[in-house]
Amino acid sequence: MPPLGPILPFDIKGAHLLHELVPYIVATPANLAMLNRSPFGLPTPVAHIINPLRLESEIFLDLLHKLDGLTFGPEGMPMPKWVFYDCSELPGAIYGLARPAATVWPKVAELFAIPSDYTGLVPVSMYVAIPMPQPGVWFGHNLSSLAPVFRHLDLLPDLDLAGLGSLTKGLALKCFGVKQFWGATQWQSKALYIHAKFGPLALQTAYTPAHSEHETLTYGFACTDQSLRASMGDPTITLPRPEVDEWIDGRDVARLQSLQRQIEMGEEFCIPCPPRPLSPGSDGGMAVPIARTTAAST
Ligand SMILES: CC(C)(COP(=O)(O)OP(=O)(O)OC[C@H]1O[C@@H](n2cnc3c(N)ncnc32)[C@H](O)[C@@H]1OP(=O)(O)O)[C@@H](O)C(=O)NCCC(=O)NCCS
């Protein structure tokens, strides 16, 4: 069989995934009207649009909740179902990639405990965001990819899911029409490798007692087609990035607190590029780059 051609109009890291998986959107009809159902020309079939206000959506939404538990459970932050409804499905939108139950891999069907008569979609990734009051400004609430679970359990050794998380977030932000993005993540989260692909991340907080995890950073970036394509691995895009001034050990709470005080004094910083492991080959802590973008006026 000849190789399958690209589905998006530009090259991406996880191009093959779009031959294995199909897109879906969860949104109320009112919110759906504001979304782009064909981000970068990739259409979302009507049958893959899930209305959280309808009984028929129950099993798919339960599977999504399981996906959240499988991915965020080990991070200690699984979402209660009511938070999923109140803070995701109703006010915001969810975009992700899935596999029809009829062709889902048996090991994944087992992992999700899919009812034998279910014929809908089985989600393998999701991105959730919530609109903020200013037009085009969104807050990223949740990114989940089953890729690490597949790897950890050695579920499908022949299927390379590398790039699934980045692809999902990039397509989702295009679907939602995001112009300015805000997010919050932990200094030790591997997701920082993904977030930094969108360009330099402007730091709003470095130490965040308002969050249940104080070692959380709040970050933002302007969302353009260039930044989205870069996030998905389009090799033709190079985003401008400031020089690194300092590498911070994400576990160094005293440094995070002093950085927070500097931000509150008016100094401005960004995370200019992706982190790196603290020691070569380690799967432990991460060193996170910091660049000063302007000095506080005295
Ligand atoms: C974070 C998460 C979404 C990543 O999903 P994924 O499908 O593996 O993501 P991708 O393959 O697109 O990208 C992962 C990037 O991290 C890099 N990375 C480096 N070290 C890593 C590690 N120890 N573990 C995972 N990724 C690592 C990968 O190399 C890759 O970058 P690259 O494309 O430049 O090579 C997934 O692990 C997840 O769902 N985690 C639990 C929930 C969570 O923490 N969500 C984020 C909240 S802000």
GROMACS .gro file of C-alpha atoms in nm, residues 74-262:
model
  189
   74PRO     CA    1  -0.107   1.006   3.887
   75GLU     CA    2  -0.050   1.386   3.905
   76GLY     CA    3  -0.277   1.399   4.214
   77MET     CA    4  -0.528   1.630   4.040
   78PRO     CA    5  -0.813   1.421   3.893
   79MET     CA    6  -1.121   1.634   3.831
   80PRO     CA    7  -1.444   1.567   4.023
   81LYS     CA    8  -1.722   1.508   3.771
   82TRP     CA    9  -1.912   1.817   3.877
   83VAL     CA   10  -1.603   2.034   3.810
   84PHE     CA   11  -1.581   1.873   3.467
   85TYR     CA   12  -1.940   1.981   3.396
   86ASP     CA   13  -1.940   2.321   3.569
   87CYS     CA   14  -1.593   2.436   3.460
   88SER     CA   15  -1.539   2.258   3.128
   89GLU     CA   16  -1.835   2.122   2.935
   90LEU     CA   17  -2.076   2.407   3.010
   91PRO     CA   18  -1.879   2.732   3.003
   92GLY     CA   19  -1.600   2.618   2.771
   93ALA     CA   20  -1.518   2.366   2.504
   94ILE     CA   21  -1.330   2.040   2.471
   95TYR     CA   22  -1.143   1.935   2.159
   96GLY     CA   23  -0.962   1.607   2.120
   97LEU     CA   24  -0.876   1.299   1.921
   98ALA     CA   25  -1.054   0.967   1.951
   99ARG     CA   26  -1.094   0.623   1.797
  100PRO     CA   27  -1.434   0.480   1.699
  101ALA     CA   28  -1.530   0.199   1.939
  102ALA     CA   29  -1.567  -0.041   1.645
  103THR     CA   30  -1.193  -0.015   1.571
  104VAL     CA   31  -1.057   0.064   1.915
  105TRP     CA   32  -0.768  -0.155   2.024
  106PRO     CA   33  -0.891  -0.432   2.259
  107LYS     CA   34  -0.641  -0.337   2.532
  108VAL     CA   35  -0.772   0.021   2.531
  109ALA     CA   36  -1.134  -0.101   2.541
  110GLU     CA   37  -1.036  -0.299   2.849
  111LEU     CA   38  -0.857  -0.001   3.008
  112PHE     CA   39  -1.170   0.213   2.969
  113ALA     CA   40  -1.410  -0.075   3.053
  114ILE     CA   41  -1.615   0.018   2.745
  115PRO     CA   42  -1.970  -0.123   2.744
  116SER     CA   43  -1.988  -0.403   2.484
  117ASP     CA   44  -2.281  -0.243   2.299
  118TYR     CA   45  -2.118   0.105   2.279
  119THR     CA   46  -2.069   0.225   1.921
  120GLY     CA   47  -1.950   0.583   1.978
  121LEU     CA   48  -1.601   0.734   2.009
  122VAL     CA   49  -1.331   0.647   2.261
  123PRO     CA   50  -1.121   0.956   2.347
  124VAL     CA   51  -0.742   0.925   2.364
  125SER     CA   52  -0.666   1.294   2.412
  126MET     CA   53  -0.847   1.612   2.513
  127TYR     CA   54  -0.787   1.981   2.552
  128VAL     CA   55  -1.023   2.189   2.764
  129ALA     CA   56  -1.032   2.567   2.773
  130ILE     CA   57  -1.264   2.829   2.919
  131PRO     CA   58  -1.329   3.170   2.761
  132MET     CA   59  -1.241   3.475   2.969
  133PRO     CA   60  -1.445   3.798   2.953
  134GLN     CA   61  -1.231   3.974   2.689
  135PRO     CA   62  -1.302   3.848   2.333
  136GLY     CA   63  -1.049   3.591   2.210
  137VAL     CA   64  -0.896   3.544   2.555
  138TRP     CA   65  -0.912   3.187   2.692
  139PHE     CA   66  -0.782   3.001   2.995
  140GLY     CA   67  -0.644   2.651   2.937
  141HIS     CA   68  -0.799   2.417   3.190
  142ASN     CA   69  -0.679   2.067   3.105
  143LEU     CA   70  -0.456   1.877   2.861
  144SER     CA   71  -0.466   1.498   2.862
  145SER     CA   72  -0.294   1.250   2.633
  146LEU     CA   73  -0.304   0.874   2.674
  147ALA     CA   74   0.042   0.849   2.512
  148PRO     CA   75   0.233   0.813   2.843
  149VAL     CA   76  -0.024   0.561   2.970
  150PHE     CA   77   0.025   0.357   2.652
  151ARG     CA   78   0.401   0.373   2.702
  152HIS     CA   79   0.387   0.291   3.073
  153LEU     CA   80   0.158  -0.009   3.028
  154ASP     CA   81   0.323  -0.109   2.698
  155LEU     CA   82  -0.030  -0.117   2.557
  156LEU     CA   83   0.047  -0.096   2.185
  157PRO     CA   84   0.422  -0.114   2.138
  158ASP     CA   85   0.389  -0.072   1.759
  159LEU     CA   86   0.185   0.250   1.773
  160ASP     CA   87   0.394   0.564   1.816
  161LEU     CA   88   0.180   0.825   1.990
  162ALA     CA   89   0.462   1.081   2.019
  163GLY     CA   90   0.325   1.426   1.947
  164LEU     CA   91  -0.033   1.351   2.053
  165GLY     CA   92  -0.046   1.607   2.337
  166SER     CA   93   0.108   1.887   2.128
  167LEU     CA   94  -0.113   1.813   1.827
  168THR     CA   95  -0.425   1.813   2.044
  169LYS     CA   96  -0.349   2.147   2.209
  170GLY     CA   97  -0.252   2.313   1.878
  171LEU     CA   98  -0.570   2.203   1.698
  172ALA     CA   99  -0.785   2.286   2.001
  173LEU     CA  100  -0.664   2.646   2.028
  174LYS     CA  101  -0.735   2.693   1.655
  175CYS     CA  102  -1.081   2.536   1.701
  176PHE     CA  103  -1.157   2.770   1.993
  177GLY     CA  104  -1.034   3.079   1.805
  178VAL     CA  105  -0.796   3.175   2.086
  179LYS     CA  106  -0.609   3.504   2.036
  180GLN     CA  107  -0.454   3.540   2.381
  181PHE     CA  108  -0.398   3.233   2.591
  182TRP     CA  109  -0.352   3.201   2.969
  183GLY     CA  110  -0.266   2.884   3.154
  184ALA     CA  111  -0.142   2.754   3.488
  185THR     CA  112   0.088   2.458   3.533
  186GLN     CA  113   0.329   2.313   3.783
  187TRP     CA  114   0.702   2.383   3.760
  188GLN     CA  115   0.768   2.009   3.748
  189SER     CA  116   0.497   1.924   3.494
  190LYS     CA  117   0.621   1.752   3.178
  191ALA     CA  118   0.348   1.953   3.000
  192LEU     CA  119   0.585   2.252   3.015
  193TYR     CA  120   0.773   2.085   2.727
  194ILE     CA  121   0.453   2.128   2.524
  195HIS     CA  122   0.343   2.472   2.642
  196ALA     CA  123   0.683   2.624   2.557
  197LYS     CA  124   0.651   2.507   2.196
  198PHE     CA  125   0.397   2.790   2.139
  199GLY     CA  126   0.667   3.052   2.195
  200PRO     CA  127   0.800   3.242   2.499
  201LEU     CA  128   0.559   3.213   2.796
  202ALA     CA  129   0.504   3.542   2.981
  203LEU     CA  130   0.509   3.472   3.355
  204GLN     CA  131   0.221   3.613   3.558
  205THR     CA  132   0.296   3.416   3.875
  206ALA     CA  133   0.592   3.200   3.978
  207TYR     CA  134   0.461   3.089   4.318
  208THR     CA  135   0.084   3.068   4.355
  209PRO     CA  136  -0.070   3.009   4.700
  210ALA     CA  137  -0.415   3.067   4.546
  211HIS     CA  138  -0.372   2.727   4.374
  212SER     CA  139  -0.383   2.396   4.561
  213GLU     CA  140  -0.029   2.335   4.428
  214HIS     CA  141   0.166   2.643   4.539
  215GLU     CA  142   0.453   2.560   4.301
  216THR     CA  143   0.230   2.657   4.009
  217LEU     CA  144   0.322   2.914   3.746
  218THR     CA  145   0.070   3.122   3.552
  219TYR     CA  146   0.172   3.199   3.195
  220GLY     CA  147   0.042   3.349   2.874
  221PHE     CA  148   0.118   3.386   2.505
  222ALA     CA  149  -0.032   3.549   2.198
  223CYS     CA  150  -0.186   3.277   1.985
  224THR     CA  151  -0.116   3.302   1.612
  225ASP     CA  152  -0.118   3.049   1.328
  226GLN     CA  153   0.262   3.061   1.346
  227SER     CA  154   0.268   2.970   1.716
  228LEU     CA  155   0.012   2.693   1.665
  229ARG     CA  156   0.197   2.543   1.370
  230ALA     CA  157   0.524   2.562   1.563
  231SER     CA  158   0.361   2.380   1.857
  232MET     CA  159   0.259   2.093   1.631
  233GLY     CA  160   0.612   2.061   1.496
  234ASP     CA  161   0.593   2.240   1.158
  235PRO     CA  162   0.965   2.245   1.071
  236THR     CA  163   0.928   2.559   0.855
  237ILE     CA  164   0.842   2.781   1.154
  238THR     CA  165   1.102   2.935   1.382
  239LEU     CA  166   0.962   3.158   1.654
  240PRO     CA  167   1.165   3.446   1.800
  241ARG     CA  168   1.286   3.355   2.149
  242PRO     CA  169   1.487   3.568   2.396
  243GLU     CA  170   1.820   3.446   2.535
  244VAL     CA  171   1.803   3.242   2.856
  245ASP     CA  172   1.924   3.443   3.160
  246GLU     CA  173   1.890   3.169   3.421
  247TRP     CA  174   1.792   2.804   3.463
  248ILE     CA  175   1.567   2.744   3.763
  249ASP     CA  176   1.531   2.412   3.943
  250GLY     CA  177   1.153   2.375   3.947
  251ARG     CA  178   1.179   2.223   4.297
  252ASP     CA  179   1.364   2.525   4.442
  253VAL     CA  180   1.072   2.678   4.633
  254ALA     CA  181   1.282   2.964   4.776
  255ARG     CA  182   1.378   3.074   4.420
  256LEU     CA  183   1.016   3.045   4.303
  257GLN     CA  184   0.907   3.266   4.595
  258SER     CA  185   1.177   3.526   4.525
  259LEU     CA  186   1.084   3.525   4.154
  260GLN     CA  187   0.722   3.585   4.256
  261ARG     CA  188   0.832   3.884   4.466
  262GLN     CA  189   1.028   4.021   4.168
   0.00000   0.00000   0.00000
